Amino acid sequence: MQDSRSKPCSCPSLKLREVASMYFTMVAAFLVILVVALQGSAPRESHFPYKVPLDPQGLLELAWNVSYPEQAVHFQLLIRELQFGLLFGMSDRGEFENADLAVLWSDGHNSYFGDAWSDAEGQLHMDSQQDYQLLGARRAPEGLYLLFRRAFSTCDPKDYLIEDGTVHLIYGILEKPVHSLQAINASALRGGLQRVQLLKPNISTPELPSDMKTMEITAPNVVIPSQETTYWCYMAELPAGFPKHHIIMYEPVVTAGNEALVHHMEVFQCAAEFDSFPHYSGPCDSKMKPERLNYCRHVLAAWAMGAQAFYYPEEAGLAFGGPGSSRYLRLEIHYHNPLVFRGRRDSSGIRLYYTATLRPYDAGIMELGLVYTPVMAIPPGEDNFTLTGYCTDKCTQLALPAAGIRIFASQLHTHLAGRKVVTVLSRDGRERQVVNADGHYSPHFQEIRMLKEVVAVFPGDELITTCTYNTEDRSRATVGGFGILEEMCVNYVHYYPQTQLELCKSAVDPGYLHRYFNLVNRFNDEEICMCPQVSVPQQFYSIPWNTFNRDVLKSLYGFAPISVHCNKSSAVRFPGEWEKQPLPSITERLPEPVPRCPPAPGPQPAAPVPLNLGQLRR
Amino acid sequence: MQDSRSKPCSCPSLKLREVASMYFTMVAAFLVILVVALQGSAPRESHFPYKVPLDPQGLLELAWNVSYPEQAVHFQLLIRELQFGLLFGMSDRGEFENADLAVLWSDGHNSYFGDAWSDAEGQLHMDSQQDYQLLGARRAPEGLYLLFRRAFSTCDPKDYLIEDGTVHLIYGILEKPVHSLQAINASALRGGLQRVQLLKPNISTPELPSDMKTMEITAPNVVIPSQETTYWCYMAELPAGFPKHHIIMYEPVVTAGNEALVHHMEVFQCAAEFDSFPHYSGPCDSKMKPERLNYCRHVLAAWAMGAQAFYYPEEAGLAFGGPGSSRYLRLEIHYHNPLVFRGRRDSSGIRLYYTATLRPYDAGIMELGLVYTPVMAIPPGEDNFTLTGYCTDKCTQLALPAAGIRIFASQLHTHLAGRKVVTVLSRDGRERQVVNADGHYSPHFQEIRMLKEVVAVFPGDELITTCTYNTEDRSRATVGGFGILEEMCVNYVHYYPQTQLELCKSAVDPGYLHRYFNLVNRFNDEEICMCPQVSVPQQFYSIPWNTFNRDVLKSLYGFAPISVHCNKSSAVRFPGEWEKQPLPSITERLPEPVPRCPPAPGPQPAAPVPLNLGQLRR
């Protein structure tokens, strides 16, 4: 289809070249010349600030940029070793079924690009609306670059809606020629998933001062264990007498070649009450790890794959050093090694940028959400159970300065059953603003994220954090707690100016939970021992989970008064009555966002775009 | 905008003419010449089989047809006395706010047609997508005909989705020139609403036999009372010794000129156990009405405004006459007289078409839904509370013939709080088919509706009827019962062959309801007397309706076992155990219908369509 608005392709005409595949003897080389009318505008410059490897070998590398004016993402996919095409796309939680896919495929003679979707069985179908728009292809020594564009929202019900928060990207390799897109089953392909925050906030980076210094907290010369998952712990130390400084920026230092293995890294400061901490470099779950390292839990810096440098706002910095601050730091690195490479060496870590010229405000970190207590529990077999923690008006009234605080970043946290997290700011009973939301949250991808907009919180405001859990694979109740099979619902918000309020969380009143246990005892005909001398988890474990007991637990959590933890540092509550507090009442909800649909992209073929393929050699 | 696909207007060019307004001295005449490019195809013939007056004077008359292949409705609106334009449209329940509107308006010089929507304050806005497509205008002695088309579903979130069941049509009169559509507030206009079933089923009418006879059951020479609402009762009588016949069709007989006043009519047969019934012609709520008329409740025929003739399927007829069948009939006419006309005479009624050549099957009527009992209650202040009644597999197993029954028509019934009704057929725990659904149900518009498709029900099937209620204007609980302020949830299904099963309904087990009252007593700190010696309504009235008590009532109704009424005629249960029956479990729901959007209607102005207006005279 020739469109009068088409621009000629600016890519060089590509020549045939054979590419040897590492894994297959049937080697195919795609040489792709773009002959179709280009849809949409090609990116103005080859500027893709965000980059992430898709596969553990780094053979597929995705770079992208985000255009908020256009409400679209431009992708540049580098395919180092092309066989008979590939699938790239998005799905709710990284599954290959019900996915939204851009597909490049070859029947051995011709090759095509199209927008497709996979059904509940993984079977591919051509999408009636073609929303992955091919912009170009470029051949380079390192591989084939494919450029395409996708609007955040397409209003096609078969398409994925690109939202803030985590996006589960998937890829699949076509290792054989396919005669049509309909012949592909995504679930049967070799492939994988990668989690990224696709919609990076569009915020300018503050200028850095001239007296800035850097410090690398890296674990030198680690041999990455030959197992899928390792959490590596390494102890570092600030110089003796290191005075108070402000961390104003930090960035990852990833050993070249290990980009696909270093999944995330965090630097924790140890507790100031201990004078010294032992040295250690080894797995965090090792029996050899000194017990005391568990007292190094105050986050200084956190990075996850796909994230860039983290800048503090220009008015604030994170204090470290000086009296009352431990000299000891713990670096934790999550190595993700699914192909079980052996003997790979790594010296990754985080580079801190800090200054002695203190900024006007110390930054602080506050915990919102649920108290770590078993009274908040999730029945087994739930696909979509929510728990909510409240930071109440009474607490913010007491603990926040009149001028308020500014939240500029947020890190969401649950354990393995967590699926969504959202914190909403409410004032006078009306929801005002989403502080941070992740509708595709994964406990395996916990970044500190800069907020698109700084959120001002004033005395009397309420911060309401709701987590959604899936316990379909569990046979007994999941209670709140520290264990990996227990649950948490936390939003660590980064803000300034620092206040004494370190924790503003809640849990259901235990007296009302006892009434629930009694009610379950009386209502159900069963003879269950739910005597009060039994622990709360034991009582939850003995409940027969029929729909009534499930529903009434939900109703209880939505009705019963709460116990509020409005705490200063070192677990000391602010003075006041914090038990049996009323639940904040919300009289006005934020409207559901209505997806903005892009203007109709002009006459579009609801058919694959044919590509001129050079000769195919075997 | 000129479109190459446009067809020239086939309507005659219109000449200026003055039309005297009955109510206003400022008289304006619109002479409308269609000059815009016609969008869509004009109806192939001027065939609009369905017709209804919109206003109580009949000055606005709507006729329409339904094209299922096009998934669109063609409207023909006759405006007998045009002033400065009018609004016509649809909204959830007939309100002028949040409505989807076609607007014809004049600024005194030019006139325009456009697709608009009204916001929550009634303020009009031009719709960004123009989905009411003007097809033409035609001048006739009786007034101006406006022809336009609307797809069932437009996928514009501001548009009303035309579905099966009741549609609330609204109209508003522009009595002054307006300078723009944005200057109109729909809530401030003189206007009204009319309920119709817009999507009439597309079924062919069976042939009628040659020996067919007719009988008119009409109330002769009634002086319509000068009040808004009257239910008129009139007793009629079959000839003595009238043998068994089959009613095979019936149609309304409406006195000419009273089309806008006769709202609905029903013919009931009286109970056979009484040998005679008194004559009566008068209001049904009169103190003079003989008590015995309350025993005339078996529906023979029902008609409501907008409905056409009702045909029985060719294999079946409704038996009347003969032994075991009362000779006495009660005709009930609902006169709707909001303008309080005085002295209007009426002789409307229903004409029955019947035959002595009996068809293979007697038709029957079965009641599905909830038993009339106070144990099923709705808390006050609910905007969307559902109650469900079950016809269980055990009952259909026992009462239906192996070859099953065929449901061909359905009449939904609730009292004043009813907002939606749906009956779903479930087999082996899987929802299979919607029997009848009305998402905009109104208790003021209870038609017998032919089903689009006959529904076959076999032994072991379940028929699940759910009603949605709104009690926002009530301050105490609404319990089930016969009173107009009590509630019902019923679907009268018309089927053949007739069986002994006259009633297949349910209600919550009363023992479980008592556990609920006890639980409410214990859980809430309040001291409420909910002693078992108090009646169920009294216990409901004394509940403090906090969210917990509301939620737990919902959970109870969704969990507790039921008492099933699986009854033969004269309230005799089929033999078997019908108490404490398990709720039918549904493992697979019907998918939500995904609205089919019409193909994009080509380049469309998101602006009003200007009409050439003749000279305007005052």
GROMACS .gro file of C-alpha atoms in nm, chain B residues 167-533:
model
  367
  785VAL     CA    1  -3.421   0.158   2.612
  786HIS     CA    2  -3.510   0.489   2.775
  787LEU     CA    3  -3.565   0.741   2.496
  788ILE     CA    4  -3.568   1.108   2.586
  789TYR     CA    5  -3.673   1.418   2.399
  790GLY     CA    6  -3.644   1.787   2.470
  791ILE     CA    7  -3.794   2.085   2.288
  792LEU     CA    8  -3.588   2.392   2.196
  793GLU     CA    9  -3.832   2.681   2.239
  794LYS     CA   10  -3.580   2.959   2.170
  795PRO     CA   11  -3.300   3.000   1.918
  796VAL     CA   12  -2.965   2.884   2.048
  797HIS     CA   13  -2.633   3.015   1.929
  798SER     CA   14  -2.444   2.695   1.977
  799LEU     CA   15  -2.498   2.345   2.093
  800GLN     CA   16  -2.282   2.423   2.396
  801ALA     CA   17  -2.542   2.680   2.500
  802ILE     CA   18  -2.801   2.408   2.561
  803ASN     CA   19  -2.866   2.253   2.898
  804ALA     CA   20  -3.079   1.943   2.847
  805SER     CA   21  -3.204   1.943   3.207
  806ALA     CA   22  -3.358   2.288   3.159
  807LEU     CA   23  -3.571   2.196   2.858
  808ARG     CA   24  -3.933   2.093   2.834
  809GLY     CA   25  -3.916   1.727   2.754
  810GLY     CA   26  -3.987   1.376   2.865
  811LEU     CA   27  -3.904   1.012   2.832
  812GLN     CA   28  -4.049   0.710   2.661
  813ARG     CA   29  -3.948   0.349   2.725
  814VAL     CA   30  -3.933   0.108   2.434
  815GLN     CA   31  -3.776  -0.221   2.337
  816LEU     CA   32  -3.570  -0.080   2.053
  817LEU     CA   33  -3.410  -0.407   1.940
  818LYS     CA   34  -3.721  -0.601   1.845
  819PRO     CA   35  -3.640  -0.963   1.769
  820ASN     CA   36  -3.607  -1.050   1.407
  821ILE     CA   37  -3.842  -1.347   1.397
  822SER     CA   38  -4.088  -1.446   1.132
  823THR     CA   39  -4.456  -1.461   1.220
  824PRO     CA   40  -4.622  -1.801   1.182
  825GLU     CA   41  -4.909  -1.840   0.939
  826LEU     CA   42  -5.254  -1.814   1.086
  827PRO     CA   43  -5.514  -2.085   1.024
  828SER     CA   44  -5.822  -2.026   0.813
  829ASP     CA   45  -6.063  -2.120   1.094
  830MET     CA   46  -5.926  -1.845   1.313
  831LYS     CA   47  -6.174  -1.635   1.510
  832THR     CA   48  -6.126  -1.316   1.702
  833MET     CA   49  -6.261  -1.187   2.031
  834GLU     CA   50  -6.210  -0.834   2.157
  835ILE     CA   51  -6.166  -0.792   2.531
  836THR     CA   52  -6.215  -0.417   2.557
  837ALA     CA   53  -6.343  -0.188   2.830
  838PRO     CA   54  -6.614   0.009   2.652
  839ASN     CA   55  -6.651   0.382   2.690
  840VAL     CA   56  -6.420   0.441   2.985
  841VAL     CA   57  -6.379   0.806   3.084
  842ILE     CA   58  -6.007   0.820   3.145
  843PRO     CA   59  -5.963   0.965   3.496
  844SER     CA   60  -5.796   1.308   3.505
  845GLN     CA   61  -5.497   1.193   3.705
  846GLU     CA   62  -5.149   1.084   3.601
  847THR     CA   63  -5.183   0.712   3.674
  848THR     CA   64  -5.489   0.490   3.661
  849TYR     CA   65  -5.514   0.114   3.655
  850TRP     CA   66  -5.858   0.037   3.514
  851CYS     CA   67  -6.020  -0.302   3.580
  852TYR     CA   68  -6.289  -0.445   3.356
  853MET     CA   69  -6.449  -0.788   3.384
  854ALA     CA   70  -6.534  -0.986   3.071
  855GLU     CA   71  -6.683  -1.328   3.028
  856LEU     CA   72  -6.651  -1.613   2.779
  857PRO     CA   73  -6.977  -1.754   2.641
  858ALA     CA   74  -7.128  -2.033   2.853
  859GLY     CA   75  -7.001  -2.374   2.742
  860PHE     CA   76  -6.712  -2.219   2.549
  861PRO     CA   77  -6.497  -2.521   2.466
  862LYS     CA   78  -6.117  -2.541   2.478
  863HIS     CA   79  -5.947  -2.326   2.217
  864HIS     CA   80  -5.593  -2.213   2.152
  865ILE     CA   81  -5.509  -1.847   2.155
  866ILE     CA   82  -5.254  -1.820   1.875
  867MET     CA   83  -5.211  -1.445   1.850
  868TYR     CA   84  -5.326  -1.124   2.012
  869GLU     CA   85  -5.285  -0.756   1.940
  870PRO     CA   86  -5.378  -0.426   2.099
  871VAL     CA   87  -5.694  -0.237   2.013
  872VAL     CA   88  -5.623   0.124   2.100
  873THR     CA   89  -5.889   0.392   2.054
  874ALA     CA   90  -5.770   0.640   1.792
  875GLY     CA   91  -5.625   0.952   1.950
  876ASN     CA   92  -5.540   0.779   2.277
  877GLU     CA   93  -5.216   0.620   2.158
  878ALA     CA   94  -5.010   0.830   2.398
  879LEU     CA   95  -5.234   0.754   2.698
  880VAL     CA   96  -5.280   0.378   2.690
  881HIS     CA   97  -4.960   0.262   2.854
  882HIS     CA   98  -5.012  -0.109   2.893
  883MET     CA   99  -5.291  -0.368   2.907
  884GLU     CA  100  -5.319  -0.721   3.041
  885VAL     CA  101  -5.589  -0.988   3.021
  886PHE     CA  102  -5.602  -1.222   3.321
  887GLN     CA  103  -5.807  -1.537   3.357
  888CYS     CA  104  -5.983  -1.589   3.688
  889ALA     CA  105  -5.946  -1.888   3.918
  890ALA     CA  106  -6.150  -2.192   3.813
  891GLU     CA  107  -6.257  -2.275   4.168
  892PHE     CA  108  -6.510  -1.991   4.173
  893ASP     CA  109  -6.825  -2.041   3.971
  894SER     CA  110  -6.890  -1.677   3.910
  895PHE     CA  111  -6.728  -1.335   3.929
  896PRO     CA  112  -6.907  -1.001   3.956
  897HIS     CA  113  -6.912  -0.751   3.673
  898TYR     CA  114  -6.696  -0.446   3.728
  899SER     CA  115  -6.560  -0.155   3.530
  900GLY     CA  116  -6.361   0.094   3.737
  901PRO     CA  117  -6.023   0.176   3.889
  902CYS     CA  118  -5.843  -0.133   4.020
  903ASP     CA  119  -5.763   0.042   4.349
  904SER     CA  120  -6.121   0.157   4.410
  905LYS     CA  121  -6.286   0.068   4.736
  906MET     CA  122  -6.583  -0.037   4.524
  907LYS     CA  123  -6.388  -0.309   4.345
  908PRO     CA  124  -6.518  -0.652   4.448
  909GLU     CA  125  -6.265  -0.849   4.652
  910ARG     CA  126  -6.304  -1.156   4.433
  911LEU     CA  127  -6.132  -0.984   4.137
  912ASN     CA  128  -5.805  -1.052   4.320
  913TYR     CA  129  -5.847  -1.414   4.211
  914CYS     CA  130  -5.805  -1.320   3.846
  915ARG     CA  131  -5.427  -1.339   3.812
  916HIS     CA  132  -5.346  -1.596   3.543
  917VAL     CA  133  -5.203  -1.398   3.251
  918LEU     CA  134  -5.360  -1.469   2.912
  919ALA     CA  135  -5.224  -1.172   2.723
  920ALA     CA  136  -5.014  -0.866   2.794
  921TRP     CA  137  -4.928  -0.567   2.582
  922ALA     CA  138  -4.725  -0.254   2.649
  923MET     CA  139  -4.672   0.062   2.447
  924GLY     CA  140  -4.442   0.004   2.151
  925ALA     CA  141  -4.517  -0.369   2.141
  926GLN     CA  142  -4.676  -0.525   1.836
  927ALA     CA  143  -4.897  -0.828   1.795
  928PHE     CA  144  -4.787  -1.133   1.996
  929TYR     CA  145  -4.775  -1.459   1.799
  930TYR     CA  146  -4.749  -1.802   1.955
  931PRO     CA  147  -4.504  -2.037   1.784
  932GLU     CA  148  -4.682  -2.247   1.524
  933GLU     CA  149  -4.658  -2.566   1.731
  934ALA     CA  150  -4.830  -2.417   2.035
  935GLY     CA  151  -5.123  -2.212   2.157
  936LEU     CA  152  -5.246  -2.087   2.492
  937ALA     CA  153  -5.543  -2.296   2.603
  938PHE     CA  154  -5.859  -2.123   2.722
  939GLY     CA  155  -6.215  -2.237   2.754
  940GLY     CA  156  -6.329  -2.589   2.826
  941PRO     CA  157  -6.361  -2.770   3.158
  942GLY     CA  158  -6.125  -2.665   3.438
  943SER     CA  159  -6.089  -2.319   3.292
  944SER     CA  160  -6.276  -2.015   3.425
  945ARG     CA  161  -6.513  -1.829   3.193
  946TYR     CA  162  -6.418  -1.501   3.360
  947LEU     CA  163  -6.149  -1.263   3.238
  948ARG     CA  164  -6.017  -0.944   3.388
  949LEU     CA  165  -5.883  -0.671   3.159
  950GLU     CA  166  -5.643  -0.426   3.326
  951ILE     CA  167  -5.548  -0.105   3.148
  952HIS     CA  168  -5.280   0.132   3.271
  953TYR     CA  169  -5.369   0.486   3.162
  954HIS     CA  170  -5.077   0.726   3.177
  955ASN     CA  171  -5.217   1.080   3.167
  956PRO     CA  172  -4.946   1.319   3.289
  957LEU     CA  173  -5.104   1.623   3.123
  958VAL     CA  174  -5.426   1.538   3.310
  959PHE     CA  175  -5.660   1.554   3.012
  960ARG     CA  176  -6.023   1.561   3.128
  961GLY     CA  177  -6.315   1.369   2.983
  962ARG     CA  178  -6.113   1.165   2.734
  963ARG     CA  179  -6.314   0.854   2.639
  964ASP     CA  180  -6.149   0.523   2.565
  965SER     CA  181  -6.253   0.176   2.456
  966SER     CA  182  -5.916   0.011   2.426
  967GLY     CA  183  -5.836  -0.350   2.496
  968ILE     CA  184  -5.689  -0.661   2.344
  969ARG     CA  185  -5.805  -0.862   2.046
  970LEU     CA  186  -5.751  -1.236   2.087
  971TYR     CA  187  -5.710  -1.456   1.779
  972TYR     CA  188  -5.801  -1.816   1.857
  973THR     CA  189  -5.874  -2.144   1.691
  974ALA     CA  190  -6.070  -2.457   1.774
  975THR     CA  191  -5.819  -2.664   1.575
  976LEU     CA  192  -5.585  -2.724   1.864
  977ARG     CA  193  -5.215  -2.703   1.791
  978PRO     CA  194  -4.983  -2.990   1.893
  979TYR     CA  195  -4.885  -2.830   2.223
  980ASP     CA  196  -5.048  -2.628   2.496
  981ALA     CA  197  -4.827  -2.336   2.592
  982GLY     CA  198  -4.754  -2.281   2.961
  983ILE     CA  199  -4.624  -2.008   3.184
  984MET     CA  200  -4.367  -2.077   3.456
  985GLU     CA  201  -4.248  -1.848   3.733
  986LEU     CA  202  -3.872  -1.829   3.788
  987GLY     CA  203  -3.685  -1.621   4.044
  988LEU     CA  204  -3.742  -1.556   4.412
  989VAL     CA  205  -4.014  -1.678   4.641
  990TYR     CA  206  -4.225  -1.392   4.780
  991THR     CA  207  -4.076  -1.397   5.131
  992PRO     CA  208  -3.919  -1.137   5.359
  993VAL     CA  209  -3.607  -1.350   5.410
  994MET     CA  210  -3.475  -1.201   5.085
  995ALA     CA  211  -3.409  -0.836   5.168
  996ILE     CA  212  -3.220  -0.535   5.034
  997PRO     CA  213  -3.047  -0.297   5.276
  998PRO     CA  214  -3.142   0.071   5.241
  999GLY     CA  215  -2.915   0.311   5.052
 1000GLU     CA  216  -2.787   0.055   4.802
 1001ASP     CA  217  -2.741   0.166   4.441
 1002ASN     CA  218  -2.673  -0.176   4.298
 1003PHE     CA  219  -2.779  -0.467   4.520
 1004THR     CA  220  -2.848  -0.804   4.362
 1005LEU     CA  221  -3.069  -1.092   4.471
 1006THR     CA  222  -3.074  -1.425   4.292
 1007GLY     CA  223  -3.340  -1.695   4.267
 1008TYR     CA  224  -3.261  -2.046   4.151
 1009CYS     CA  225  -3.457  -2.308   3.962
 1010THR     CA  226  -3.233  -2.603   4.049
 1011ASP     CA  227  -3.122  -2.908   3.853
 1012LYS     CA  228  -3.308  -3.128   4.101
 1013CYS     CA  229  -3.637  -2.957   4.021
 1014THR     CA  230  -3.597  -2.958   3.643
 1015GLN     CA  231  -3.481  -3.321   3.663
 1016LEU     CA  232  -3.806  -3.413   3.831
 1017ALA     CA  233  -4.050  -3.188   3.649
 1018LEU     CA  234  -3.940  -3.151   3.288
 1019PRO     CA  235  -3.999  -3.409   3.015
 1020ALA     CA  236  -3.692  -3.584   2.873
 1021ALA     CA  237  -3.739  -3.395   2.545
 1022GLY     CA  238  -3.721  -3.069   2.734
 1023ILE     CA  239  -3.930  -2.755   2.699
 1024ARG     CA  240  -3.891  -2.456   2.468
 1025ILE     CA  241  -3.907  -2.108   2.616
 1026PHE     CA  242  -4.019  -1.861   2.349
 1027ALA     CA  243  -4.117  -1.551   2.546
 1028SER     CA  244  -4.050  -1.390   2.881
 1029GLN     CA  245  -4.194  -1.119   3.103
 1030LEU     CA  246  -3.968  -0.977   3.371
 1031HIS     CA  247  -4.118  -0.853   3.695
 1032THR     CA  248  -4.002  -0.662   4.001
 1033HIS     CA  249  -4.154  -0.390   4.214
 1034LEU     CA  250  -4.037  -0.029   4.232
 1035ALA     CA  251  -3.672  -0.081   4.331
 1036GLY     CA  252  -3.592  -0.312   4.036
 1037ARG     CA  253  -3.330  -0.187   3.789
 1038LYS     CA  254  -3.204  -0.495   3.604
 1039VAL     CA  255  -3.324  -0.852   3.558
 1040VAL     CA  256  -3.148  -1.141   3.390
 1041THR     CA  257  -3.213  -1.516   3.366
 1042VAL     CA  258  -2.929  -1.743   3.263
 1043LEU     CA  259  -2.947  -2.110   3.170
 1044SER     CA  260  -2.675  -2.323   3.326
 1045ARG     CA  261  -2.597  -2.688   3.252
 1046ASP     CA  262  -2.339  -2.900   3.437
 1047GLY     CA  263  -2.225  -2.590   3.624
 1048ARG     CA  264  -2.154  -2.396   3.305
 1049GLU     CA  265  -2.357  -2.096   3.202
 1050ARG     CA  266  -2.482  -2.164   2.851
 1051GLN     CA  267  -2.724  -1.899   2.738
 1052VAL     CA  268  -2.902  -1.585   2.848
 1053VAL     CA  269  -3.275  -1.658   2.851
 1054ASN     CA  270  -3.372  -1.293   2.882
 1055ALA     CA  271  -3.186  -0.989   3.009
 1056ASP     CA  272  -3.278  -0.628   3.063
 1057GLY     CA  273  -2.999  -0.403   3.183
 1058HIS     CA  274  -3.227  -0.098   3.185
 1059TYR     CA  275  -3.532  -0.271   3.326
 1060SER     CA  276  -3.809  -0.050   3.453
 1061PRO     CA  277  -4.098  -0.169   3.670
 1062HIS     CA  278  -4.308   0.076   3.469
 1063PHE     CA  279  -4.252  -0.115   3.146
 1064GLN     CA  280  -4.324  -0.484   3.181
 1065GLU     CA  281  -4.380  -0.634   2.838
 1066ILE     CA  282  -4.404  -0.995   2.738
 1067ARG     CA  283  -4.113  -1.018   2.501
 1068MET     CA  284  -4.057  -1.277   2.234
 1069LEU     CA  285  -3.708  -1.419   2.266
 1070LYS     CA  286  -3.469  -1.371   1.977
 1071GLU     CA  287  -3.398  -1.740   1.996
 1072VAL     CA  288  -3.611  -2.013   2.150
 1073VAL     CA  289  -3.430  -2.156   2.455
 1074ALA     CA  290  -3.442  -2.532   2.507
 1075VAL     CA  291  -3.437  -2.641   2.873
 1076PHE     CA  292  -3.375  -3.004   2.964
 1077PRO     CA  293  -3.404  -3.205   3.284
 1078GLY     CA  294  -3.105  -3.121   3.505
 1079ASP     CA  295  -3.064  -2.767   3.371
 1080GLU     CA  296  -3.059  -2.470   3.608
 1081LEU     CA  297  -3.234  -2.137   3.550
 1082ILE     CA  298  -3.079  -1.859   3.751
 1083THR     CA  299  -3.260  -1.526   3.777
 1084THR     CA  300  -3.080  -1.223   3.918
 1085CYS     CA  301  -3.240  -0.887   3.992
 1086THR     CA  302  -3.056  -0.565   4.066
 1087TYR     CA  303  -3.218  -0.312   4.298
 1088ASN     CA  304  -3.168   0.051   4.389
 1089THR     CA  305  -3.277   0.156   4.738
 1090GLU     CA  306  -3.086   0.483   4.759
 1091ASP     CA  307  -3.407   0.670   4.841
 1092ARG     CA  308  -3.510   0.435   5.123
 1093SER     CA  309  -3.423   0.457   5.488
 1094ARG     CA  310  -3.506   0.104   5.595
 1095ALA     CA  311  -3.456  -0.241   5.453
 1096THR     CA  312  -3.678  -0.356   5.164
 1097VAL     CA  313  -3.796  -0.710   5.222
 1098GLY     CA  314  -3.947  -0.952   4.973
 1099GLY     CA  315  -4.325  -0.967   4.952
 1100PHE     CA  316  -4.641  -0.866   4.769
 1101GLY     CA  317  -4.654  -0.500   4.875
 1102ILE     CA  318  -4.557  -0.233   4.626
 1103LEU     CA  319  -4.278  -0.122   4.862
 1104GLU     CA  320  -4.169  -0.479   4.913
 1105GLU     CA  321  -3.982  -0.652   4.633
 1106MET     CA  322  -4.010  -0.936   4.387
 1107CYS     CA  323  -3.770  -1.090   4.140
 1108VAL     CA  324  -3.962  -1.289   3.882
 1109ASN     CA  325  -3.932  -1.399   3.523
 1110TYR     CA  326  -4.257  -1.537   3.382
 1111VAL     CA  327  -4.139  -1.759   3.101
 1112HIS     CA  328  -4.376  -1.869   2.826
 1113TYR     CA  329  -4.295  -2.216   2.694
 1114TYR     CA  330  -4.429  -2.538   2.548
 1115PRO     CA  331  -4.520  -2.817   2.592
 1116GLN     CA  332  -4.697  -2.727   2.913
 1117THR     CA  333  -4.580  -2.922   3.219
 1118GLN     CA  334  -4.704  -2.950   3.575
 1119LEU     CA  335  -4.420  -2.723   3.692
 1120GLU     CA  336  -4.577  -2.385   3.752
 1121LEU     CA  337  -4.320  -2.228   3.980
 1122CYS     CA  338  -3.947  -2.294   4.020
 1123LYS     CA  339  -3.806  -2.045   4.264
 1124SER     CA  340  -3.596  -2.020   4.578
 1125ALA     CA  341  -3.514  -1.820   4.889
 1126VAL     CA  342  -3.234  -1.834   5.145
 1127ASP     CA  343  -3.267  -2.098   5.416
 1128PRO     CA  344  -3.435  -1.929   5.715
 1129GLY     CA  345  -3.204  -2.102   5.965
 1130TYR     CA  346  -2.897  -1.945   5.802
 1131LEU     CA  347  -3.070  -1.608   5.805
 1132HIS     CA  348  -3.111  -1.648   6.181
 1133ARG     CA  349  -2.742  -1.717   6.215
 1134TYR     CA  350  -2.686  -1.390   6.028
 1135PHE     CA  351  -2.908  -1.199   6.271
 1136ASN     CA  352  -2.719  -1.356   6.564
 1137LEU     CA  353  -2.385  -1.272   6.406
 1138VAL     CA  354  -2.492  -0.910   6.355
 1139ASN     CA  355  -2.599  -0.899   6.718
 1140ARG     CA  356  -2.269  -1.031   6.843
 1141PHE     CA  357  -2.032  -0.858   6.606
 1142ASN     CA  358  -2.164  -0.508   6.642
 1143ASP     CA  359  -2.123  -0.336   6.970
 1144GLU     CA  360  -2.479  -0.206   6.957
 1145GLU     CA  361  -2.756  -0.335   7.173
 1146ILE     CA  362  -3.025  -0.432   6.927
 1147CYS     CA  363  -3.317  -0.652   7.002
 1148MET     CA  364  -3.311  -0.912   6.730
 1149CYS     CA  365  -3.478  -1.183   6.927
 1150PRO     CA  366  -3.619  -1.472   6.724
 1151GLN     CA  367  -3.975  -1.401   6.837
   0.00000   0.00000   0.00000
